[in-house]
Coordinates of C-alpha atoms in Angstrom, one line a residue:
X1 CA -116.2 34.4 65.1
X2 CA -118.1 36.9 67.2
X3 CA -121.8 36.8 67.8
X4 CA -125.0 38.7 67.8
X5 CA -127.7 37.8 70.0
X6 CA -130.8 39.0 68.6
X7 CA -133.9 39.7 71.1
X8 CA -137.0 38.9 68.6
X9 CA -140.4 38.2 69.5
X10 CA -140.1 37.5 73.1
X11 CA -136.7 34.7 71.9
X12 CA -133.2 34.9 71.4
X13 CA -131.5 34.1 67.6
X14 CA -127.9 34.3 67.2
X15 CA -125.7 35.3 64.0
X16 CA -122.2 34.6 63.9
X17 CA -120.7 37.5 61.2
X18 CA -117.4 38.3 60.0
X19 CA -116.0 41.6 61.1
X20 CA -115.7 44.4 58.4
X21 CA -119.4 44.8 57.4
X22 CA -121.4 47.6 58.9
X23 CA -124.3 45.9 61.1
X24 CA -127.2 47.0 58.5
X25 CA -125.0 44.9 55.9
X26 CA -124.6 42.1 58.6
X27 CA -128.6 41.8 59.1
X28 CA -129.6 42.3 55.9
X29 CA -127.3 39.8 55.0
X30 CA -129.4 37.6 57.2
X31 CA -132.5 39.2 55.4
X32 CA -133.5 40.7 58.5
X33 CA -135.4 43.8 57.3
X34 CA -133.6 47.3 57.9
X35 CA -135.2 50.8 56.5
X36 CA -132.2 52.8 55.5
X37 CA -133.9 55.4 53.0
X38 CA -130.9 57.8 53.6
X39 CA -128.3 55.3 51.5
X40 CA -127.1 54.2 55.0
X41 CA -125.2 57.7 55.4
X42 CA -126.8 58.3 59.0
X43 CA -128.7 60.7 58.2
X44 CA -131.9 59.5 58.4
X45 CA -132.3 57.3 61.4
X46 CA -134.7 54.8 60.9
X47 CA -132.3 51.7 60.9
X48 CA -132.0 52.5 64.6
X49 CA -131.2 49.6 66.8
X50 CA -130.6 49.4 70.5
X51 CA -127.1 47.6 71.6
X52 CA -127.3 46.3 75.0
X53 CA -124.9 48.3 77.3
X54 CA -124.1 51.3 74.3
X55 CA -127.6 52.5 73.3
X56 CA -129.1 52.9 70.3
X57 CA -127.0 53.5 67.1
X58 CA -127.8 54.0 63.4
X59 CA -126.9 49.8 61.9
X60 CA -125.1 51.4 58.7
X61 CA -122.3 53.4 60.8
X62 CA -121.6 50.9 63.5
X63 CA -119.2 48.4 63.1
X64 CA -119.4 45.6 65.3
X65 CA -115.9 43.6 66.4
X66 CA -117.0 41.7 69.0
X67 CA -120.3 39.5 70.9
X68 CA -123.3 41.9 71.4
X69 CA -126.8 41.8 72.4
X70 CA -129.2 43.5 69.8
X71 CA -133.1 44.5 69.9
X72 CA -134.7 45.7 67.0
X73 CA -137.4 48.4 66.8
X74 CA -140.8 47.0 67.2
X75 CA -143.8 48.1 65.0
X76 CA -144.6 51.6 67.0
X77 CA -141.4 52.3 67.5
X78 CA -140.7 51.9 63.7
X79 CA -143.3 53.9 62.8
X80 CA -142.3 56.8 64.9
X81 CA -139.2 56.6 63.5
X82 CA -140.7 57.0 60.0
X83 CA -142.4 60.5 61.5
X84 CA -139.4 61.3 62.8
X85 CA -137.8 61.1 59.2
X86 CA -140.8 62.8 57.5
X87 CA -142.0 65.2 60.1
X88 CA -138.5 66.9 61.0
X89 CA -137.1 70.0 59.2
X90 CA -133.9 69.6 56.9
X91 CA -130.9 71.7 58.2
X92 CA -127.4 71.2 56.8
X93 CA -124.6 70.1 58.7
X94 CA -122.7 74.1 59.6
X95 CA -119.4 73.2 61.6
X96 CA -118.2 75.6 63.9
X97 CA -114.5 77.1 63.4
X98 CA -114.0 74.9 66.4
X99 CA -114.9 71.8 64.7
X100 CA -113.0 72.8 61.6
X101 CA -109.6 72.6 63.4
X102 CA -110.2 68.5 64.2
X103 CA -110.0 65.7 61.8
X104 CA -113.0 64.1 63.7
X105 CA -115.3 66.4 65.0
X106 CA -118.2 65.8 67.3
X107 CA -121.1 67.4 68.5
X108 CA -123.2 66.3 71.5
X109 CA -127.0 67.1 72.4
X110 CA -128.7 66.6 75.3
X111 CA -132.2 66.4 76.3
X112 CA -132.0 66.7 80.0
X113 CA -136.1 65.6 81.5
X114 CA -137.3 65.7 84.6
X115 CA -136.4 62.0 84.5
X116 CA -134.3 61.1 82.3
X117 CA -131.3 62.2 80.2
X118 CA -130.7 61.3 76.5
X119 CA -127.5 61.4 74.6
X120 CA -127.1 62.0 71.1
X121 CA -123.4 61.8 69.4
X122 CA -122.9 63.4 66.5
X123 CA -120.7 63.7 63.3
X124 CA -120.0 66.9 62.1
X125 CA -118.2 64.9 58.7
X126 CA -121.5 63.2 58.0
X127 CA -124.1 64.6 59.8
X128 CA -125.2 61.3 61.2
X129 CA -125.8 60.2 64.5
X130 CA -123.3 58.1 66.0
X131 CA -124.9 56.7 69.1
X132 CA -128.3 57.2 71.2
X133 CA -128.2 56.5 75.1
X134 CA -130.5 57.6 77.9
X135 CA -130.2 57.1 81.2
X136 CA -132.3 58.4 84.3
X137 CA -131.7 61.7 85.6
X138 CA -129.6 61.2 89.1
X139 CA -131.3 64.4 90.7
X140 CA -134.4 62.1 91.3
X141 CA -133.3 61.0 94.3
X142 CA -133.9 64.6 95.7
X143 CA -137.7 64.2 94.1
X144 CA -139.2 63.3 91.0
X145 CA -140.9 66.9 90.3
X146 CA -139.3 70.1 89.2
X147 CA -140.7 72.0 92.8
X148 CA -138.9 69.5 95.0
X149 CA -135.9 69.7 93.6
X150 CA -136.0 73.7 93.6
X151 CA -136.8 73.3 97.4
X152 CA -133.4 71.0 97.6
X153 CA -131.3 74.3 96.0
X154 CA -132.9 77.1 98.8
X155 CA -129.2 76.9 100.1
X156 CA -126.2 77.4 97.8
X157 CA -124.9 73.9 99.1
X158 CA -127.8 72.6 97.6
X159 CA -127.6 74.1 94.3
X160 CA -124.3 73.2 93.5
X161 CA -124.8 69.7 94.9
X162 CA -127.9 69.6 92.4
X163 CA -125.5 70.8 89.1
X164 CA -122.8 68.5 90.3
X165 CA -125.0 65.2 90.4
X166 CA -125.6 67.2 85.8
X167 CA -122.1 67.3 85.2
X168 CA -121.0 64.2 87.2
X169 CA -123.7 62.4 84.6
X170 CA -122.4 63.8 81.7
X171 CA -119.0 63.6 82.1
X172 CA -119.5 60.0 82.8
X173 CA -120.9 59.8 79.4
X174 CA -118.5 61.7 77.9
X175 CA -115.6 58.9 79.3
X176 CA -118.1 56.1 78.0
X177 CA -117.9 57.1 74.3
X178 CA -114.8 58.0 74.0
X179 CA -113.2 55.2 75.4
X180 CA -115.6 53.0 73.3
X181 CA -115.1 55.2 70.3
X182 CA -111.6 55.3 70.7
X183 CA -111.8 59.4 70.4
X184 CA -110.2 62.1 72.0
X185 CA -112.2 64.4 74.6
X186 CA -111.1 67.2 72.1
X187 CA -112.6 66.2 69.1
X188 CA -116.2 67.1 71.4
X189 CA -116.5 70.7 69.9
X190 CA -120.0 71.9 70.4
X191 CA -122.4 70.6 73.4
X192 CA -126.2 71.5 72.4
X193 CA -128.9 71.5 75.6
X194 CA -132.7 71.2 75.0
X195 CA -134.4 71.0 78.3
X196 CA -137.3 72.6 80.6
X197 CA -136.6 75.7 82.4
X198 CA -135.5 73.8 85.8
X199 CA -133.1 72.3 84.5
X200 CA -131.5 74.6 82.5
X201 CA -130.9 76.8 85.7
X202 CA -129.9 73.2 87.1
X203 CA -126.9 72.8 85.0
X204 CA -125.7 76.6 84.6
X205 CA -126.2 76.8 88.4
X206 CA -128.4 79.5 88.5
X207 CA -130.7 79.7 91.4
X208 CA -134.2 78.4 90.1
X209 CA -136.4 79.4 93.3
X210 CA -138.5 82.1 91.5
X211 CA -139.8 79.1 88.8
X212 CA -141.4 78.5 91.9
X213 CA -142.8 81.6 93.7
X214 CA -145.3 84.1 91.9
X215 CA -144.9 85.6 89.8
X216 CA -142.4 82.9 88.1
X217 CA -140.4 84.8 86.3
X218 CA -137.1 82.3 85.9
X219 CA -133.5 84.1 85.8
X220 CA -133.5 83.7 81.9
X221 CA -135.3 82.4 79.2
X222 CA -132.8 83.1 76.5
X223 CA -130.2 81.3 74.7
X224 CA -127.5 80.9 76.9
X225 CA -124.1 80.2 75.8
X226 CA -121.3 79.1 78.7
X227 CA -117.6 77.7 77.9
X228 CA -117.6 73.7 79.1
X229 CA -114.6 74.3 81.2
X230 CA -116.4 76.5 83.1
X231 CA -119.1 73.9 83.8
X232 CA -116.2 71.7 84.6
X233 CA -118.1 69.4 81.7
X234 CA -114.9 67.6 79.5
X235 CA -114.8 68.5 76.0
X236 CA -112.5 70.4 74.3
X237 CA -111.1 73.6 75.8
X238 CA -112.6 75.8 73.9
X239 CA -116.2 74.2 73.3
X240 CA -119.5 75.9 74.3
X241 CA -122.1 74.6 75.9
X242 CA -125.7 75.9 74.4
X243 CA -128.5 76.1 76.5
X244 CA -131.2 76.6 74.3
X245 CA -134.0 79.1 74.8
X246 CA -137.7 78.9 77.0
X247 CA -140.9 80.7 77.0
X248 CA -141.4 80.8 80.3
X249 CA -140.9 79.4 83.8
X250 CA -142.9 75.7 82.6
X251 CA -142.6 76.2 78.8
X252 CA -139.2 75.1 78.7
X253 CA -136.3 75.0 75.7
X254 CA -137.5 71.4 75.0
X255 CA -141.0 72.8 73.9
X256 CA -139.0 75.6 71.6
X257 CA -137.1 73.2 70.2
X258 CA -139.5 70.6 69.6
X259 CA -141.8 72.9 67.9
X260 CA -138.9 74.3 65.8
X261 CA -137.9 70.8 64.9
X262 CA -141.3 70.3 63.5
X263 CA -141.9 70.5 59.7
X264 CA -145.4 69.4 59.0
X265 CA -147.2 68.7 55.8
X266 CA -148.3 72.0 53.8
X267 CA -152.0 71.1 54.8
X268 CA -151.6 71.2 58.3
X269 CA -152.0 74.6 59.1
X270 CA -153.7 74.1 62.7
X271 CA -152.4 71.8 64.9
X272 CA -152.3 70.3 68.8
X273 CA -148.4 69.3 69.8
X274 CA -148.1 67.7 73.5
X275 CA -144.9 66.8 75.1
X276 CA -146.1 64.4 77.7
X277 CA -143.1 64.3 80.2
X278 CA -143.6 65.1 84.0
X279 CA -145.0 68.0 83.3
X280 CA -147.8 68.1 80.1
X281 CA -146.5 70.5 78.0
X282 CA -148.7 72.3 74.6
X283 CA -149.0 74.4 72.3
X284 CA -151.8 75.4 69.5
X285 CA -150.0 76.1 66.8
X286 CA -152.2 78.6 63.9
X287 CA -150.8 80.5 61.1
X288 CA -150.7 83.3 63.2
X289 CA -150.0 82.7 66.7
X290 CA -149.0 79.9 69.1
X291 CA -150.7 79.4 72.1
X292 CA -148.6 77.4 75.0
X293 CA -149.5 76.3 78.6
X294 CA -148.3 73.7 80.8
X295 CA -150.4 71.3 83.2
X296 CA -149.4 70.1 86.4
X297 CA -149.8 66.5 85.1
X298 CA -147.0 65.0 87.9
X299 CA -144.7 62.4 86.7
X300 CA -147.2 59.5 86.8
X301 CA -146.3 58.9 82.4
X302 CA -142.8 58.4 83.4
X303 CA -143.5 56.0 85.9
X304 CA -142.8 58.0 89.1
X305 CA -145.6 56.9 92.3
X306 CA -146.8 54.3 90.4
X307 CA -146.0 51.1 92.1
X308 CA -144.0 49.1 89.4
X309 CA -143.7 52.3 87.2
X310 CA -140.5 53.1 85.4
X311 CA -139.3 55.0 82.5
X312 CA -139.3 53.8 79.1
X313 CA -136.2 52.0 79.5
X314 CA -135.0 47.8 78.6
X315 CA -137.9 45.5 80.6
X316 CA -140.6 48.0 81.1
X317 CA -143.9 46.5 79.5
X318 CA -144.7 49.5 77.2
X319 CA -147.6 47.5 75.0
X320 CA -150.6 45.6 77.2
X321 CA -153.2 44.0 75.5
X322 CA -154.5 41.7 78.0
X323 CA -153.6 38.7 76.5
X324 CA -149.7 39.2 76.1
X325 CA -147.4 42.3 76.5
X326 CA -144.3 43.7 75.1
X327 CA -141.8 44.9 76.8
X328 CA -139.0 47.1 75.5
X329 CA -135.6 45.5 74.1
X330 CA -138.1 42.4 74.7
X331 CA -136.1 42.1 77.9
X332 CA -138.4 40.3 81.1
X333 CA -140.4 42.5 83.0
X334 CA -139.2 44.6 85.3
X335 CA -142.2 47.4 85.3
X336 CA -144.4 49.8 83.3
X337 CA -143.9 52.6 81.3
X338 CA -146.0 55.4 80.7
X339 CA -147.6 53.3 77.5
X340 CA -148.2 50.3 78.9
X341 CA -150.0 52.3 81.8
X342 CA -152.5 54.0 79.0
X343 CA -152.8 50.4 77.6
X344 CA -153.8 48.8 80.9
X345 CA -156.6 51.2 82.1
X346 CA -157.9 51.1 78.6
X347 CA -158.3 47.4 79.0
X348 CA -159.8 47.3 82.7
X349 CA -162.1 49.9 81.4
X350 CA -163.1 47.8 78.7
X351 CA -163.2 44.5 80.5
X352 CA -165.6 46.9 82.9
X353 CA -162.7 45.7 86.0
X354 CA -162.8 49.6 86.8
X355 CA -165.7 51.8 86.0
X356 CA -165.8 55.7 85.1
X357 CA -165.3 56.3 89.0
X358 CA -161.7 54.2 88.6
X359 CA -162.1 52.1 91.5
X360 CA -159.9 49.6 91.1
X361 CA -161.0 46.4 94.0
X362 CA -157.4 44.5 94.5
X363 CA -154.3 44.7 93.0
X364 CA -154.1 43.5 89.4
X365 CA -151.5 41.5 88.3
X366 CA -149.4 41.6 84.9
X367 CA -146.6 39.2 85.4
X368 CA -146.2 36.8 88.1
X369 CA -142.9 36.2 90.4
X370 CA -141.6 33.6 87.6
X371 CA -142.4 35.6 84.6
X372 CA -140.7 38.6 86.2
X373 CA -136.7 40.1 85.8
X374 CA -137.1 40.9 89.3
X375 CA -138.6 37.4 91.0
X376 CA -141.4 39.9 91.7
X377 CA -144.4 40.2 90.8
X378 CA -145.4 43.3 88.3
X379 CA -148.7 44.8 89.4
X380 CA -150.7 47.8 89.0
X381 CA -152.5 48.9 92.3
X382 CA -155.4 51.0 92.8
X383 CA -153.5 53.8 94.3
X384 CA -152.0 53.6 90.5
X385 CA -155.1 54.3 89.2
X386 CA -155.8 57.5 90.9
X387 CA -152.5 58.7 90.1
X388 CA -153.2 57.7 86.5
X389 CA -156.7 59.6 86.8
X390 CA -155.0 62.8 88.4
X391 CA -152.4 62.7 85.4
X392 CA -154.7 62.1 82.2
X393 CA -156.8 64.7 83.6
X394 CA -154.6 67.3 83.7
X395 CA -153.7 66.7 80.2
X396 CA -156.9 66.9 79.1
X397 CA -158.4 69.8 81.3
X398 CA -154.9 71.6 79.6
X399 CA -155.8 70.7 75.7
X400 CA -159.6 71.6 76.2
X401 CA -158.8 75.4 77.9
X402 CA -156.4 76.0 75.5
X403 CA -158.6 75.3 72.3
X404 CA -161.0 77.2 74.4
X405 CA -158.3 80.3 74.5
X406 CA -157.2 79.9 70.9
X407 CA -160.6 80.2 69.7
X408 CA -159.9 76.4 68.1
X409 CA -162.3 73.5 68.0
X410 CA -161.2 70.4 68.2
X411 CA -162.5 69.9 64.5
X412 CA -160.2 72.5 63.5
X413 CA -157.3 70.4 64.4
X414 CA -155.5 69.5 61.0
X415 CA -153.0 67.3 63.2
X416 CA -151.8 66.1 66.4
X417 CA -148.7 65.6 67.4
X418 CA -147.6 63.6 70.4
X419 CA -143.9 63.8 71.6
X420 CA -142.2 62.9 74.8
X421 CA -141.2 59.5 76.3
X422 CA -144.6 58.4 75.6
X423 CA -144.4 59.6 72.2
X424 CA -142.3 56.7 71.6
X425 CA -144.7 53.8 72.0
X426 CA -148.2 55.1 72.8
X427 CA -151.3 53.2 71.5
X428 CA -153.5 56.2 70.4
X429 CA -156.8 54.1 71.4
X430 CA -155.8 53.5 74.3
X431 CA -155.1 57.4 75.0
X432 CA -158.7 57.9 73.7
X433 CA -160.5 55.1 75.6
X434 CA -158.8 56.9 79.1
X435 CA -159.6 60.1 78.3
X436 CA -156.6 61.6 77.9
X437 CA -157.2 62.8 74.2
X438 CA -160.4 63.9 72.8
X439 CA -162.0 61.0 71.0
X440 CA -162.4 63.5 67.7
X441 CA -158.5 63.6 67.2
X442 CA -158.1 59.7 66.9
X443 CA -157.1 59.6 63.1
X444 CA -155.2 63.0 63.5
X445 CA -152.7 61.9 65.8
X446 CA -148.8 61.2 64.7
X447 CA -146.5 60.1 67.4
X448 CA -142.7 61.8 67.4
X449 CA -141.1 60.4 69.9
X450 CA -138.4 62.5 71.7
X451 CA -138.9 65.8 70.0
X452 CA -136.7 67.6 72.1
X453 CA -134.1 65.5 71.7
X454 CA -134.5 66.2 68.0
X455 CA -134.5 69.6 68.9
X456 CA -131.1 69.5 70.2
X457 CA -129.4 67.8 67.3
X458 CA -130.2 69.7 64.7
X459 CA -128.9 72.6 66.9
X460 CA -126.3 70.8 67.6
X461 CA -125.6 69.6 63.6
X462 CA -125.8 74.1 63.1
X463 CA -125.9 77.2 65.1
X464 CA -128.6 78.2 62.0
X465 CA -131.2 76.1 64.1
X466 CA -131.5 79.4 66.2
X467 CA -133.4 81.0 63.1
X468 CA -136.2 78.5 64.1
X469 CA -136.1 78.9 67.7
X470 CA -136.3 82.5 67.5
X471 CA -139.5 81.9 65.1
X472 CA -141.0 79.9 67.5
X473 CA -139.9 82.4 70.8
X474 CA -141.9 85.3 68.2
X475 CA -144.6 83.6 67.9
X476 CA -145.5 82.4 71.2
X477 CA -147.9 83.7 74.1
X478 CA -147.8 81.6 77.5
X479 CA -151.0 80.8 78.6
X480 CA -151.4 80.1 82.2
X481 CA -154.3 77.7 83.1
X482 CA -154.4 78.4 86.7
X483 CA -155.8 81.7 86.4
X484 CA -158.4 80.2 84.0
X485 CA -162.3 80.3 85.7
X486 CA -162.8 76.9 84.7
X487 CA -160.0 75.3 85.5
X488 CA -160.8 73.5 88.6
X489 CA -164.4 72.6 87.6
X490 CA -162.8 71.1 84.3
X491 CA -159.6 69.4 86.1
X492 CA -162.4 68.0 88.8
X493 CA -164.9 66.8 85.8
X494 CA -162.1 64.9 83.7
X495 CA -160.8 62.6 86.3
X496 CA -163.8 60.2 85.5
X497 CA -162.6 58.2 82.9

């Protein structure tokens, strides 16, 4: 009889099950507590778990046949996937003609970062989301910022070497499902990309140097649509790969399409969203208008130059609260994630270890040699804390200009809405108590998670997701910060805590 070994609360439980039950019916038959206010069609996503090795995968549409190693959501992480269920437009499932000619048809999004890459697989029966699985981006090894890796493609060699290391990942991922799925590369019939402007010109392997000279003006903003075969990406023959449209050189496709996921309460008319990536990505969003920027924030959320930093992947401690931790898929420690970073420097501050100034005296430690999944030990340093300080205020010195532009106090703000990898686990204090949010927005703010990733299915579940795109693209003006009179004073102000 196979097993489950169920990570829970820092220990291991096992459950031997029968095969033929779904693994929502195998949990709750253990009455282990799974959300499943779809019916357990798929649809709605909150009885999410995260298989060791596979990814995440809605429990009612996986069927497990053999031994495997299960984390459940923890408290934040269940809670953004409640706003992700009530905070995301409804679209239909529209299969292309493509799809209509297989008896198992599958879409694929992506939501290509800076830093990582997720994976969503998708039925085009049911509507549901198969499987969830993120990995890092391989391109960070030629830098882990948008400008060095432009620098990398000044020759064509480099270019092509930088889309190859994109497909080479995908295709990879592509030969990982389908094997495990048992399915056929043709039955992939519609690929769906939600990204910032690098990367899109990354993977259609179009020369991105003028993202980085003035007056930025990328090679193309709009939706682009390319045959997979000639990305040399393995799908079926005829499927098209969507690269979803920008606003600009640093307002990228997965602002557009995070914004266009969006469906927010009928009272919120004004509202703050911030995709906190490597770059700090927002938008004021009125009745009439959307204002968007982007701040140089550096990659310091997602774990690049920090010392133990990582992305929000299995062992990083994404919850600090000076007596314990959590880390995610309650794995040991291996690092810190862009939450647990927000969660430690709000607890030096408080502790007064570090003062407004940030100066941080010797290394603090968060997990000894013995207590680590490395044998070392997991520390923050206080290099870390100036990286920290040159990232929140970015953020900051971004949302207060652009209020500033839109003619919006921070009083005006009906909501906030926080998306990104630290969408997915930040403590909103904790964001307060750094500075990186104003204090006034603490009971506005909803986390969203991975809104362009959410983006990027519902294109990829209908082509009629463009309707809300191209209401976001009319919408828009770019605002850029540099050129703003206060912009170093502010930036230089905000990186006291």
């Amino acid at each position: 009889m196979p097993i489950i070994y169920l990570h829970r609360s820092k220990k291991i439980e096992t459950i031997s099950y029968e095969v033929g039950d779904s693994l929502m019916q195998i949990l709750q038959g253990q009455n282990i507590s799974i959300s499943a206010p779809c019916g357990g069609n798929g649809t709605c996503g909150k009885c999410r778990v995260k298989i060791k090795n596979i990814g995440f995968v809605n429990s009612c549409l996986y069927y497990p046949d053999t031994d495997i190693e299960l984390s459940l959501p923890n408290e934040i992480e269940e809670k953004v996937l409640t706003n992700q269920n009530q905070y995301t437009v409804r679209i239909p499932v529209k299969p292309n003609a493509l799809a209509m000619e297989q008896a198992y048809p599958i879409s694929l999004a992506m939501d290509i970062g800076t830093t990582s890459i997720v994976f969503y697989w998708i039925s085009l029966i049911t509507g549901g989301i198969l499987r969830t699985r993120g990995i890092s981006n391989p391109q960070a090894k030629f830098g882990a910022d948008v400008i060095s890796r432009i620098q990398f493609c000044s020759s064509q060699a480099g270019l092509d070497q930088m889309q190859k290391e994109l497909v080479d990942a995908i295709n990879k991922e592509i030969e990982i499902f389908t094997t495990t799925e048992g399915v056929a590369i043709e039955n992939i019939v519609k690929l769906s990309v939600s990204a910032n402007t690098t990367m899109l010109h990354l993977l259609a392997g179009i020369d991105p140097t003028p993202i980085a000279l003035a007056p930025f003006v990328p090679n193309f903003t709009a939706e682009k649509c390319i045959p997979a075969s000639e990305l040399n990406i393995q799908a079926n023959s005829n499927a098209i790969v969507h690269l979803m449209p920008s606003i600009s050189a640093y307002v990228g496709a997965d602002i557009v399409s995070g914004l266009a996921s969006l469906n927010p309460p009928k009272e919120v008319k004004t509202y703050l969203f911030i995709d906190i990536g490597t770059n700090g990505e927002m938008a004021i969003v009125t009745p009439e208008k959307i204002y968007a920027c982007t701040t140089a924030a550096g990659p310091a959320f997602e774990g690049a130059n920090i010392s133990c930093g990582m992305g929000a992947f299995d062992g990083a401690i994404s919850v600090f609260t000076g007596d314990d931790y959590q880390t995610i898929a309650d794995e040991k420690p291996i690092g810190v994630c862009g939450s647990g970073l927000l969660d430690i420097v709000a607890y030096l501050l408080n502790t007064n270890v570090i003062l407004t100034d940030g100066e941080l005296k010797e290394d603090f430690v968060l997990a000894a040699e013995n207590e680590s999944g490395t044998g070392e030990k997991v520390v923050i340093t206080p290099q870390d804390i100036r990286e920290i300080q040159l990232a929140k205020s970015a953020i900051i010195t971004g949302v207060k200009i652009i209020l500033q532009t839109a003619n919006v106090s921070v009083e005006d703000l009906d909501a906030v809405y926080i998306a990104g990898g630290l969408g997915n686990y930040m403590n909103p204090e904790s964001a307060v108590t750094v500075g990186l949010l104003p204090e006034a927005v603490l009971g506005k703010i909803v986390m969203l998670g991975n809104t362009s990733g959410t983006g990027a299915v519902l294109h990829a579940l209908s082509d009629d997701f463009t309707n809300y795109t191209n209401s976001i693209l009319e919408k828009a003006e770019h605002i850029e910060l540099a050129h703003h009179p206060e912009f170093e004073m502010e930036f230089a102000m905000n990186m006291f805590f």
